[in-house]
mmCIF file with all atom_site columns, C-alpha atoms in Angstrom:
data_model
loop_
_atom_site.group_PDB
_atom_site.id
_atom_site.type_symbol
_atom_site.label_atom_id
_atom_site.label_alt_id
_atom_site.label_comp_id
_atom_site.label_asym_id
_atom_site.label_entity_id
_atom_site.label_seq_id
_atom_site.pdbx_PDB_ins_code
_atom_site.Cartn_x
_atom_site.Cartn_y
_atom_site.Cartn_z
_atom_site.occupancy
_atom_site.B_iso_or_equiv
_atom_site.pdbx_formal_charge
_atom_site.auth_seq_id
_atom_site.auth_comp_id
_atom_site.auth_asym_id
_atom_site.auth_atom_id
_atom_site.pdbx_PDB_model_num
ATOM 1   C CA . MET A 1 1   ? -88.343 -185.034 66.888 1.00 52.00 ? 1   MET A CA 1
ATOM 2   C CA . LYS A 1 2   ? -86.723 -182.734 64.300 1.00 58.00 ? 2   LYS A CA 1
ATOM 3   C CA . THR A 1 3   ? -86.939 -179.766 66.658 1.00 62.00 ? 3   THR A CA 1
ATOM 4   C CA . ASN A 1 4   ? -84.969 -181.636 69.312 1.00 69.00 ? 4   ASN A CA 1
ATOM 5   C CA . LYS A 1 5   ? -82.316 -182.522 66.749 1.00 71.00 ? 5   LYS A CA 1
ATOM 6   C CA . TYR A 1 6   ? -81.987 -178.886 65.628 1.00 67.00 ? 6   TYR A CA 1
ATOM 7   C CA . ARG A 1 7   ? -82.041 -177.610 69.195 1.00 68.00 ? 7   ARG A CA 1
ATOM 8   C CA . ASN A 1 8   ? -79.306 -180.052 70.156 1.00 72.00 ? 8   ASN A CA 1
ATOM 9   C CA . ALA A 1 9   ? -77.222 -178.997 67.174 1.00 71.00 ? 9   ALA A CA 1
ATOM 10  C CA . ILE A 1 10  ? -77.642 -175.327 68.093 1.00 69.00 ? 10  ILE A CA 1
ATOM 11  C CA . ILE A 1 11  ? -76.735 -175.996 71.716 1.00 70.00 ? 11  ILE A CA 1
ATOM 12  C CA . LYS A 1 12  ? -73.723 -178.042 70.619 1.00 73.00 ? 12  LYS A CA 1
ATOM 13  C CA . TYR A 1 13  ? -72.312 -175.442 68.182 1.00 70.00 ? 13  TYR A CA 1
ATOM 14  C CA . PHE A 1 14  ? -73.453 -172.262 69.949 1.00 66.00 ? 14  PHE A CA 1
ATOM 15  C CA . PRO A 1 15  ? -70.199 -171.696 71.890 1.00 69.00 ? 15  PRO A CA 1
ATOM 16  C CA . THR A 1 16  ? -68.238 -171.729 68.640 1.00 70.00 ? 16  THR A CA 1
ATOM 17  C CA . ILE A 1 17  ? -70.717 -169.496 66.768 1.00 68.00 ? 17  ILE A CA 1
ATOM 18  C CA . LEU A 1 18  ? -71.262 -166.939 69.547 1.00 68.00 ? 18  LEU A CA 1
ATOM 19  C CA . PRO A 1 19  ? -67.897 -165.101 69.345 1.00 74.00 ? 19  PRO A CA 1
ATOM 20  C CA . ALA A 1 20  ? -68.260 -164.626 65.589 1.00 69.00 ? 20  ALA A CA 1
ATOM 21  C CA . MET A 1 21  ? -71.829 -163.401 65.995 1.00 71.00 ? 21  MET A CA 1
ATOM 22  C CA . LEU A 1 22  ? -70.788 -160.957 68.722 1.00 74.00 ? 22  LEU A CA 1
ATOM 23  C CA . TRP A 1 23  ? -67.908 -159.695 66.619 1.00 76.00 ? 23  TRP A CA 1
ATOM 24  C CA . MET A 1 24  ? -70.162 -159.117 63.596 1.00 76.00 ? 24  MET A CA 1
ATOM 25  C CA . ILE A 1 25  ? -72.828 -157.414 65.691 1.00 77.00 ? 25  ILE A CA 1
ATOM 26  C CA . GLY A 1 26  ? -70.222 -155.259 67.369 1.00 77.00 ? 26  GLY A CA 1
ATOM 27  C CA . PHE A 1 27  ? -68.641 -154.279 64.079 1.00 81.00 ? 27  PHE A CA 1
ATOM 28  C CA . PHE A 1 28  ? -71.767 -153.602 62.023 1.00 81.00 ? 28  PHE A CA 1
ATOM 29  C CA . VAL A 1 29  ? -73.843 -152.067 64.825 1.00 81.00 ? 29  VAL A CA 1
ATOM 30  C CA . ILE A 1 30  ? -71.226 -150.079 66.748 1.00 80.00 ? 30  ILE A CA 1
ATOM 31  C CA . HIS A 1 31  ? -67.990 -149.485 64.857 1.00 83.00 ? 31  HIS A CA 1
ATOM 32  C CA . LEU A 1 32  ? -69.126 -149.085 61.258 1.00 83.00 ? 32  LEU A CA 1
ATOM 33  C CA . PRO A 1 33  ? -71.811 -146.432 61.902 1.00 81.00 ? 33  PRO A CA 1
ATOM 34  C CA . LEU A 1 34  ? -69.412 -144.441 64.081 1.00 82.00 ? 34  LEU A CA 1
ATOM 35  C CA . THR A 1 35  ? -66.649 -144.464 61.490 1.00 84.00 ? 35  THR A CA 1
ATOM 36  C CA . MET A 1 36  ? -68.803 -144.067 58.376 1.00 80.00 ? 36  MET A CA 1
ATOM 37  C CA . GLY A 1 37  ? -68.181 -140.319 58.181 1.00 78.00 ? 37  GLY A CA 1
ATOM 38  C CA . GLY A 1 38  ? -64.436 -140.855 58.313 1.00 83.00 ? 38  GLY A CA 1
ATOM 39  C CA . ILE A 1 39  ? -64.580 -143.595 55.699 1.00 85.00 ? 39  ILE A CA 1
ATOM 40  C CA . VAL A 1 40  ? -66.496 -141.376 53.284 1.00 80.00 ? 40  VAL A CA 1
ATOM 41  C CA . SER A 1 41  ? -64.263 -138.349 54.010 1.00 82.00 ? 41  SER A CA 1
ATOM 42  C CA . GLY A 1 42  ? -61.148 -140.447 53.433 1.00 86.00 ? 42  GLY A CA 1
ATOM 43  C CA . SER A 1 43  ? -62.564 -141.769 50.184 1.00 82.00 ? 43  SER A CA 1
ATOM 44  C CA . ILE A 1 44  ? -63.250 -138.221 49.024 1.00 83.00 ? 44  ILE A CA 1
ATOM 45  C CA . LEU A 1 45  ? -59.724 -137.117 49.933 1.00 84.00 ? 45  LEU A CA 1
ATOM 46  C CA . VAL A 1 46  ? -58.232 -140.037 48.029 1.00 81.00 ? 46  VAL A CA 1
ATOM 47  C CA . PHE A 1 47  ? -60.504 -139.560 44.999 1.00 78.00 ? 47  PHE A CA 1
ATOM 48  C CA . ILE A 1 48  ? -60.048 -135.779 44.580 1.00 79.00 ? 48  ILE A CA 1
ATOM 49  C CA . PRO A 1 49  ? -56.466 -135.936 43.226 1.00 75.00 ? 49  PRO A CA 1
ATOM 50  C CA . THR A 1 50  ? -57.655 -138.197 40.424 1.00 70.00 ? 50  THR A CA 1
ATOM 51  C CA . LEU A 1 51  ? -60.024 -135.432 39.336 1.00 73.00 ? 51  LEU A CA 1
ATOM 52  C CA . GLY A 1 52  ? -57.777 -132.464 38.852 1.00 72.00 ? 52  GLY A CA 1
ATOM 53  C CA . LEU A 1 53  ? -54.109 -133.324 39.191 1.00 74.00 ? 53  LEU A CA 1
ATOM 54  C CA . PHE A 1 54  ? -53.427 -134.624 35.695 1.00 71.00 ? 54  PHE A CA 1
ATOM 55  C CA . PHE A 1 55  ? -50.080 -132.823 35.455 1.00 74.00 ? 55  PHE A CA 1
ATOM 56  C CA . ILE A 1 56  ? -48.523 -134.738 38.372 1.00 74.00 ? 56  ILE A CA 1
ATOM 57  C CA . THR A 1 57  ? -48.736 -138.089 36.601 1.00 70.00 ? 57  THR A CA 1
ATOM 58  C CA . ASP A 1 58  ? -47.344 -136.488 33.453 1.00 73.00 ? 58  ASP A CA 1
ATOM 59  C CA . LEU A 1 59  ? -44.400 -134.993 35.340 1.00 76.00 ? 59  LEU A CA 1
ATOM 60  C CA . MET A 1 60  ? -43.538 -137.978 37.509 1.00 72.00 ? 60  MET A CA 1
ATOM 61  C CA . GLY A 1 61  ? -43.903 -140.987 35.284 1.00 67.00 ? 61  GLY A CA 1
ATOM 62  C CA . GLY A 1 62  ? -45.216 -139.962 31.930 1.00 66.00 ? 62  GLY A CA 1
ATOM 63  C CA . SER A 1 63  ? -48.705 -140.916 30.896 1.00 64.00 ? 63  SER A CA 1
ATOM 64  C CA . LYS A 1 64  ? -48.417 -144.568 31.833 1.00 71.00 ? 64  LYS A CA 1
ATOM 65  C CA . VAL A 1 65  ? -51.153 -144.340 34.449 1.00 70.00 ? 65  VAL A CA 1
ATOM 66  C CA . ILE A 1 66  ? -54.542 -143.186 33.193 1.00 77.00 ? 66  ILE A CA 1
ATOM 67  C CA . LEU A 1 67  ? -56.502 -141.239 35.775 1.00 77.00 ? 67  LEU A CA 1
ATOM 68  C CA . MET A 1 68  ? -59.904 -139.699 35.152 1.00 80.00 ? 68  MET A CA 1
ATOM 69  C CA . SER A 1 69  ? -58.348 -136.257 34.727 1.00 81.00 ? 69  SER A CA 1
ATOM 70  C CA . ASN A 1 70  ? -55.846 -137.640 32.213 1.00 81.00 ? 70  ASN A CA 1
ATOM 71  C CA . LEU A 1 71  ? -58.686 -139.244 30.265 1.00 84.00 ? 71  LEU A CA 1
ATOM 72  C CA . ILE A 1 72  ? -60.633 -135.983 30.161 1.00 86.00 ? 72  ILE A CA 1
ATOM 73  C CA . LYS A 1 73  ? -57.534 -134.000 29.163 1.00 85.00 ? 73  LYS A CA 1
ATOM 74  C CA . ASN A 1 74  ? -56.770 -136.495 26.395 1.00 86.00 ? 74  ASN A CA 1
ATOM 75  C CA . GLN A 1 75  ? -60.350 -136.353 25.132 1.00 89.00 ? 75  GLN A CA 1
ATOM 76  C CA . PHE A 1 76  ? -60.157 -132.569 24.817 1.00 90.00 ? 76  PHE A CA 1
ATOM 77  C CA . LEU A 1 77  ? -56.598 -132.047 23.585 1.00 89.00 ? 77  LEU A CA 1
ATOM 78  C CA . THR A 1 78  ? -55.433 -135.208 21.821 1.00 89.00 ? 78  THR A CA 1
ATOM 79  C CA . VAL A 1 79  ? -58.516 -136.976 20.506 1.00 92.00 ? 79  VAL A CA 1
ATOM 80  C CA . ARG A 1 80  ? -60.570 -133.769 20.034 1.00 91.00 ? 80  ARG A CA 1
ATOM 81  C CA . ASP A 1 81  ? -63.723 -135.550 21.144 1.00 91.00 ? 81  ASP A CA 1
ATOM 82  C CA . TRP A 1 82  ? -65.300 -132.676 23.055 1.00 91.00 ? 82  TRP A CA 1
ATOM 83  C CA . PRO A 1 83  ? -68.745 -134.243 23.591 1.00 92.00 ? 83  PRO A CA 1
ATOM 84  C CA . PHE A 1 84  ? -67.273 -137.338 25.248 1.00 92.00 ? 84  PHE A CA 1
ATOM 85  C CA . GLY A 1 85  ? -64.931 -135.229 27.367 1.00 90.00 ? 85  GLY A CA 1
ATOM 86  C CA . CYS A 1 86  ? -67.850 -133.049 28.482 1.00 92.00 ? 86  CYS A CA 1
ATOM 87  C CA . ALA A 1 87  ? -69.957 -136.117 29.277 1.00 93.00 ? 87  ALA A CA 1
ATOM 88  C CA . ILE A 1 88  ? -67.200 -137.635 31.409 1.00 90.00 ? 88  ILE A CA 1
ATOM 89  C CA . SER A 1 89  ? -66.714 -134.292 33.194 1.00 88.00 ? 89  SER A CA 1
ATOM 90  C CA . VAL A 1 90  ? -70.418 -133.899 33.977 1.00 92.00 ? 90  VAL A CA 1
ATOM 91  C CA . ILE A 1 91  ? -70.704 -137.501 35.206 1.00 91.00 ? 91  ILE A CA 1
ATOM 92  C CA . LEU A 1 92  ? -67.662 -136.968 37.420 1.00 87.00 ? 92  LEU A CA 1
ATOM 93  C CA . ILE A 1 93  ? -69.077 -133.732 38.861 1.00 87.00 ? 93  ILE A CA 1
ATOM 94  C CA . ILE A 1 94  ? -72.454 -135.377 39.589 1.00 91.00 ? 94  ILE A CA 1
ATOM 95  C CA . PHE A 1 95  ? -70.700 -138.348 41.192 1.00 87.00 ? 95  PHE A CA 1
ATOM 96  C CA . MET A 1 96  ? -68.558 -136.135 43.433 1.00 84.00 ? 96  MET A CA 1
ATOM 97  C CA . LEU A 1 97  ? -71.523 -133.944 44.421 1.00 87.00 ? 97  LEU A CA 1
ATOM 98  C CA . SER A 1 98  ? -73.531 -137.009 45.377 1.00 88.00 ? 98  SER A CA 1
ATOM 99  C CA . ILE A 1 99  ? -70.654 -138.298 47.523 1.00 82.00 ? 99  ILE A CA 1
ATOM 100 C CA . ILE A 1 100 ? -70.260 -134.900 49.216 1.00 82.00 ? 100 ILE A CA 1
ATOM 101 C CA . ILE A 1 101 ? -74.006 -134.657 49.895 1.00 84.00 ? 101 ILE A CA 1
ATOM 102 C CA . TYR A 1 102 ? -73.978 -138.197 51.298 1.00 80.00 ? 102 TYR A CA 1
ATOM 103 C CA . ASN A 1 103 ? -71.024 -137.306 53.507 1.00 77.00 ? 103 ASN A CA 1
ATOM 104 C CA . SER A 1 104 ? -72.786 -134.237 54.870 1.00 78.00 ? 104 SER A CA 1
ATOM 105 C CA . ARG A 1 105 ? -75.858 -136.322 55.682 1.00 78.00 ? 105 ARG A CA 1
ATOM 106 C CA . VAL A 1 106 ? -73.844 -139.082 57.336 1.00 69.00 ? 106 VAL A CA 1
ATOM 107 C CA . SER A 1 107 ? -71.805 -136.659 59.420 1.00 68.00 ? 107 SER A CA 1
ATOM 108 C CA . GLY A 1 108 ? -74.954 -134.758 60.379 1.00 65.00 ? 108 GLY A CA 1
ATOM 109 C CA . THR A 1 109 ? -73.558 -131.257 59.897 1.00 57.00 ? 109 THR A CA 1
ATOM 110 C CA . LYS A 1 110 ? -76.215 -130.038 57.421 1.00 56.00 ? 110 LYS A CA 1
ATOM 111 C CA . GLY A 1 111 ? -74.445 -126.794 56.651 1.00 55.00 ? 111 GLY A CA 1
ATOM 112 C CA . THR A 1 112 ? -73.383 -125.865 60.167 1.00 58.00 ? 112 THR A CA 1
ATOM 113 C CA . LYS A 1 113 ? -69.829 -124.771 60.641 1.00 59.00 ? 113 LYS A CA 1
ATOM 114 C CA . GLU A 1 114 ? -68.363 -126.441 63.669 1.00 56.00 ? 114 GLU A CA 1
ATOM 115 C CA . VAL A 1 115 ? -64.938 -126.166 65.130 1.00 47.00 ? 115 VAL A CA 1
ATOM 116 C CA . LEU A 1 116 ? -63.897 -128.850 67.577 1.00 45.00 ? 116 LEU A CA 1
#
């Protein structure tokens, strides 16, 4: 008798659940894999200025905003903690290389140079 109760509940609520299920399947199966390369590329493009453009935040608004490049610059020049600055730099380089390698695998280029 429990199976009939569950089956009836599924049949009763299925029309309200179906659009959400189709939307999730459509998003995670179709749209997300097709746009994953663009998402990773956009993330890289947004993250790169935080790596090397420490002078822009100093020129525009002072050092109120701490970016990774500002932290590394401060570790080398102000605090004089060279080992910590080197450790942050190496971790940042490894992190960016892993993201770039992941992006090349997701996009499927594998070293080929393609022009539209």
